[in-house]
Amino acid sequence: MTVLSEYELQRLEKIKRNEKRLAELGLDKAKQDLKRSATAAKTPSRKRKKRAATATVTPQRSSRRLKRQPVLYEPLMDDEIIRKIDSPKSKKKKVARTTTSKFRCEIPMDLKSSPLSEKEKKLINEKMEEDFLGKFEDYLTEVDELSHQNRRNVIRQITKLHRGEGITYECKAYGWPDGCYFMEGKVIGPTDDILHLMEIAQTCEDDWGQDHGNGWLLRHPLKKLYMFQQYYLR
């Protein structure tokens, strides 16, 4: 016979007292009914079906090179564009636009000045027919042909000189100081000493800053003006 400890004896005594009290209150039957309903509500446990283990088969890598099979290659969009660019049809030879001149005139390098005589000035004035800028534009279009952009630039610079506005070099990096103008306040035309003007233009660049526009600030416009002058003298 197992000997119960004092704690277990006290616990059993407490259970008996609680059951006796429940019986006096008529709650012992309700307790048993509650236990039966709880047991009936339980669903039978379902046995889990064991899933059949499936082995993942990794496809074997094979070399097309060893099998001597052609490599399948699907080009990307970028490759397609590159192929079109490299195709013979797309490779068009860029032909540089050549300008032709019907008048050739060498600018004397040993002369710094070549003023016209009164007779030469009179001859040019008669040929200008009071339309110097119009004649000059016709010359650049029909005689000494330039590209559209270069012709516009030369006409713009010579127009400024003919109106007495002068020319300054407007450039953030290499521009001339404020107030520095070439021939400001002087009207320049086809009867002027163009070689002397070219010498002054070079001095302006030496003092105020070199033209980084390949000579289209002053040198080329004045050169075209000199050739225009010589064309009408001949």
Tab-separated table of C-alpha atoms in Angstrom:
chain	number	residue	atom	x	y	z
A	1	MET	CA	0.000	0.000	0.000
A	2	THR	CA	1.386	3.381	-1.077
A	3	VAL	CA	1.741	5.897	1.688
A	4	LEU	CA	0.462	9.309	0.644
A	5	SER	CA	2.256	12.417	1.669
A	6	GLU	CA	0.683	15.099	3.737
A	7	TYR	CA	0.333	17.379	0.653
A	8	GLU	CA	-1.484	14.660	-1.335
A	9	LEU	CA	-3.786	13.937	1.590
A	10	GLN	CA	-4.699	17.597	1.840
A	11	ARG	CA	-5.306	17.733	-1.935
A	12	LEU	CA	-7.683	14.710	-1.847
A	13	GLU	CA	-9.498	16.203	1.091
A	14	LYS	CA	-9.940	19.457	-0.825
A	15	ILE	CA	-11.323	17.610	-3.899
A	16	LYS	CA	-13.862	15.750	-1.723
A	17	ARG	CA	-15.024	18.993	-0.153
A	18	ASN	CA	-15.437	20.626	-3.586
A	19	GLU	CA	-17.429	17.644	-4.943
A	20	LYS	CA	-19.632	17.592	-1.851
A	21	ARG	CA	-20.346	21.275	-2.260
A	22	LEU	CA	-21.150	20.856	-5.963
A	23	ALA	CA	-23.560	18.047	-5.054
A	24	GLU	CA	-25.272	20.243	-2.489
A	25	LEU	CA	-25.652	22.950	-5.178
A	26	GLY	CA	-26.800	20.448	-7.779
A	27	LEU	CA	-23.878	21.230	-10.070
A	28	ASP	CA	-22.209	17.821	-10.122
A	29	LYS	CA	-24.577	16.499	-12.824
A	30	ALA	CA	-24.056	19.631	-14.960
A	31	LYS	CA	-20.287	19.068	-14.700
A	32	GLN	CA	-20.604	15.497	-15.999
A	33	ASP	CA	-22.914	16.572	-18.881
A	34	LEU	CA	-20.407	19.256	-19.863
A	35	LYS	CA	-17.609	16.670	-19.998
A	36	ARG	CA	-19.684	14.309	-22.202
A	37	SER	CA	-20.633	17.109	-24.660
A	38	ALA	CA	-17.029	18.192	-24.913
A	39	THR	CA	-15.961	14.634	-25.662
A	40	ALA	CA	-18.675	14.217	-28.333
A	41	ALA	CA	-17.670	17.487	-30.036
A	42	LYS	CA	-14.195	16.231	-30.675
A	43	THR	CA	-13.707	15.093	-34.274
A	44	PRO	CA	-11.769	11.970	-34.887
A	45	SER	CA	-8.258	12.722	-35.892
A	46	ARG	CA	-7.442	12.017	-39.470
A	47	LYS	CA	-4.425	10.088	-40.310
A	48	ARG	CA	-2.092	12.095	-42.449
A	49	LYS	CA	-1.310	10.544	-45.743
A	50	LYS	CA	2.302	10.057	-46.292
A	51	ARG	CA	3.443	11.836	-49.416
A	52	ALA	CA	5.464	9.778	-51.737
A	53	ALA	CA	8.965	11.128	-51.880
A	54	THR	CA	9.743	12.460	-55.339
A	55	ALA	CA	13.303	12.865	-56.403
A	56	THR	CA	14.135	16.023	-58.398
A	57	VAL	CA	16.065	15.031	-61.431
A	58	THR	CA	18.605	17.640	-62.483
A	59	PRO	CA	19.092	17.599	-66.235
A	60	GLN	CA	22.542	16.677	-67.311
A	61	ARG	CA	24.558	19.456	-68.883
A	62	SER	CA	25.908	18.610	-72.260
A	63	SER	CA	28.375	20.427	-74.388
A	64	ARG	CA	27.297	21.405	-77.900
A	65	ARG	CA	30.929	21.774	-78.777
A	66	LEU	CA	31.652	18.120	-77.928
A	67	LYS	CA	28.534	16.988	-79.798
A	68	ARG	CA	29.550	19.229	-82.724
A	69	GLN	CA	26.135	20.870	-82.796
A	70	PRO	CA	25.656	24.507	-83.834
A	71	VAL	CA	25.218	26.962	-80.992
A	72	LEU	CA	21.693	28.339	-80.796
A	73	TYR	CA	21.955	32.114	-80.445
A	74	GLU	CA	19.060	34.504	-80.238
A	75	PRO	CA	20.306	38.086	-80.684
A	76	LEU	CA	19.204	40.781	-78.305
A	77	MET	CA	17.682	44.036	-79.489
A	78	ASP	CA	20.984	45.870	-79.105
A	79	ASP	CA	22.742	43.244	-81.217
A	80	GLU	CA	20.060	43.592	-83.884
A	81	ILE	CA	20.581	47.334	-84.025
A	82	ILE	CA	24.344	46.901	-84.228
A	83	ARG	CA	23.961	44.377	-87.033
A	84	LYS	CA	21.801	46.805	-89.004
A	85	ILE	CA	24.329	49.565	-88.479
A	86	ASP	CA	27.166	47.338	-89.630
A	87	SER	CA	25.280	46.071	-92.653
A	88	PRO	CA	26.593	47.215	-96.068
A	89	LYS	CA	23.355	49.049	-96.812
A	90	SER	CA	23.622	51.227	-93.732
A	91	LYS	CA	27.280	52.065	-94.314
A	92	LYS	CA	26.881	55.080	-96.465
A	93	LYS	CA	29.973	56.990	-97.260
A	94	LYS	CA	29.887	60.421	-95.765
A	95	VAL	CA	30.762	62.768	-98.552
A	96	ALA	CA	32.145	66.052	-97.312
A	97	ARG	CA	30.327	68.999	-98.747
A	98	THR	CA	32.697	70.804	-101.016
A	99	THR	CA	32.324	74.468	-101.836
A	100	THR	CA	33.525	75.817	-105.132
A	101	SER	CA	34.828	79.258	-105.853
A	102	LYS	CA	34.776	80.841	-109.291
A	103	PHE	CA	37.258	83.470	-108.190
A	104	ARG	CA	40.695	82.929	-106.736
A	105	CYS	CA	42.659	85.655	-105.050
A	106	GLU	CA	45.821	85.289	-103.011
A	107	ILE	CA	46.068	87.549	-100.000
A	108	PRO	CA	49.562	89.107	-99.970
A	109	MET	CA	51.347	88.104	-96.774
A	110	ASP	CA	54.072	90.720	-97.120
A	111	LEU	CA	51.656	93.672	-97.199
A	112	LYS	CA	50.067	95.179	-94.111
A	113	SER	CA	48.225	97.846	-96.003
A	114	SER	CA	46.865	98.264	-99.505
A	115	PRO	CA	44.701	101.375	-99.806
A	116	LEU	CA	42.688	101.880	-102.988
A	117	SER	CA	43.195	104.788	-105.307
A	118	GLU	CA	40.379	107.262	-105.864
A	119	LYS	CA	39.786	105.750	-109.285
A	120	GLU	CA	39.410	102.267	-107.786
A	121	LYS	CA	37.062	103.526	-105.100
A	122	LYS	CA	34.902	105.222	-107.713
A	123	LEU	CA	34.788	102.044	-109.805
A	124	ILE	CA	33.651	99.902	-106.871
A	125	ASN	CA	31.053	102.437	-105.730
A	126	GLU	CA	29.552	102.446	-109.206
A	127	LYS	CA	29.371	98.660	-109.281
A	128	MET	CA	27.780	98.477	-105.827
A	129	GLU	CA	24.785	100.524	-107.005
A	130	GLU	CA	24.174	101.550	-103.398
A	131	ASP	CA	23.550	97.925	-102.422
A	132	PHE	CA	26.836	96.731	-100.997
A	133	LEU	CA	25.379	94.091	-98.626
A	134	GLY	CA	23.141	92.677	-101.352
A	135	LYS	CA	26.066	92.433	-103.785
A	136	PHE	CA	28.206	90.854	-101.080
A	137	GLU	CA	25.580	88.183	-100.379
A	138	ASP	CA	25.269	87.448	-104.104
A	139	TYR	CA	29.035	87.087	-104.305
A	140	LEU	CA	29.074	84.500	-101.476
A	141	THR	CA	26.205	82.629	-103.089
A	142	GLU	CA	27.181	82.653	-106.769
A	143	VAL	CA	30.928	83.286	-106.954
A	144	ASP	CA	32.722	82.332	-103.744
A	145	GLU	CA	30.339	79.695	-102.429
A	146	LEU	CA	30.195	78.881	-98.729
A	147	SER	CA	28.089	76.567	-96.653
A	148	HIS	CA	24.824	78.037	-95.469
A	149	GLN	CA	26.043	78.434	-91.881
A	150	ASN	CA	29.383	79.996	-92.819
A	151	ARG	CA	27.739	82.356	-95.289
A	152	ARG	CA	25.302	83.535	-92.623
A	153	ASN	CA	28.144	84.101	-90.178
A	154	VAL	CA	30.249	86.123	-92.644
A	155	ILE	CA	27.292	88.275	-93.686
A	156	ARG	CA	26.379	88.909	-90.050
A	157	GLN	CA	29.882	90.089	-89.141
A	158	ILE	CA	30.303	92.303	-92.219
A	159	THR	CA	26.828	93.795	-91.655
A	160	LYS	CA	27.864	94.823	-88.135
A	161	LEU	CA	30.983	96.488	-89.512
A	162	HIS	CA	29.072	98.248	-92.288
A	163	ARG	CA	26.582	99.660	-89.773
A	164	GLY	CA	29.360	100.927	-87.511
A	165	GLU	CA	28.371	98.617	-84.648
A	166	GLY	CA	31.789	97.018	-84.406
A	167	ILE	CA	32.504	93.429	-83.363
A	168	THR	CA	33.273	92.044	-79.920
A	169	TYR	CA	34.052	88.510	-78.847
A	170	GLU	CA	31.206	87.276	-76.668
A	171	CYS	CA	32.316	84.034	-75.044
A	172	LYS	CA	32.158	83.010	-71.367
A	173	ALA	CA	35.522	81.276	-71.446
A	174	TYR	CA	37.524	83.387	-73.922
A	175	GLY	CA	35.470	86.532	-74.471
A	176	TRP	CA	36.954	90.001	-74.698
A	177	PRO	CA	36.703	92.449	-71.783
A	178	ASP	CA	33.635	94.662	-71.610
A	179	GLY	CA	33.768	97.627	-73.975
A	180	CYS	CA	36.370	96.079	-76.285
A	181	TYR	CA	35.133	96.310	-79.882
A	182	PHE	CA	36.819	96.030	-83.249
A	183	MET	CA	36.074	99.115	-85.414
A	184	GLU	CA	33.172	100.344	-83.308
A	185	GLY	CA	31.775	103.623	-84.605
A	186	LYS	CA	33.409	103.292	-88.040
A	187	VAL	CA	31.500	102.325	-91.179
A	188	ILE	CA	33.407	99.632	-93.068
A	189	GLY	CA	32.799	99.006	-96.758
A	190	PRO	CA	34.351	97.534	-99.918
A	191	THR	CA	36.470	100.620	-100.601
A	192	ASP	CA	38.377	100.464	-97.304
A	193	ASP	CA	41.922	99.192	-96.796
A	194	ILE	CA	40.987	95.604	-95.931
A	195	LEU	CA	44.557	94.417	-95.402
A	196	HIS	CA	45.047	97.128	-92.818
A	197	LEU	CA	41.808	96.104	-91.124
A	198	MET	CA	43.071	92.514	-90.949
A	199	GLU	CA	46.232	93.757	-89.256
A	200	ILE	CA	44.184	95.688	-86.681
A	201	ALA	CA	41.966	92.625	-86.088
A	202	GLN	CA	45.038	90.527	-85.304
A	203	THR	CA	46.217	93.172	-82.839
A	204	CYS	CA	42.819	93.095	-81.109
A	205	GLU	CA	43.071	89.326	-80.700
A	206	ASP	CA	46.635	89.599	-79.383
A	207	ASP	CA	45.603	92.201	-76.796
A	208	TRP	CA	42.108	91.032	-75.789
A	209	GLY	CA	42.039	87.300	-76.489
A	210	GLN	CA	42.426	84.883	-79.368
A	211	ASP	CA	39.431	83.755	-81.388
A	212	HIS	CA	38.661	80.105	-80.547
A	213	GLY	CA	36.025	79.895	-83.281
A	214	ASN	CA	38.425	78.908	-86.073
A	215	GLY	CA	38.739	82.435	-87.422
A	216	TRP	CA	35.046	83.141	-88.027
A	217	LEU	CA	35.058	86.091	-85.631
A	218	LEU	CA	37.142	88.439	-87.823
A	219	ARG	CA	39.755	86.734	-89.992
A	220	HIS	CA	37.480	84.850	-92.395
A	221	PRO	CA	34.878	87.627	-92.775
A	222	LEU	CA	37.584	90.194	-93.558
A	223	LYS	CA	39.280	87.769	-95.950
A	224	LYS	CA	36.004	87.312	-97.839
A	225	LEU	CA	35.519	91.069	-97.917
A	226	TYR	CA	38.996	91.509	-99.425
A	227	MET	CA	38.302	88.877	-102.098
A	228	PHE	CA	34.964	90.554	-102.834
A	229	GLN	CA	36.804	93.859	-103.285
A	230	GLN	CA	39.373	92.357	-105.641
A	231	TYR	CA	36.676	90.566	-107.610
A	232	TYR	CA	34.978	93.861	-108.493
A	233	LEU	CA	38.263	95.590	-109.190
A	234	ARG	CA	39.093	92.972	-111.841
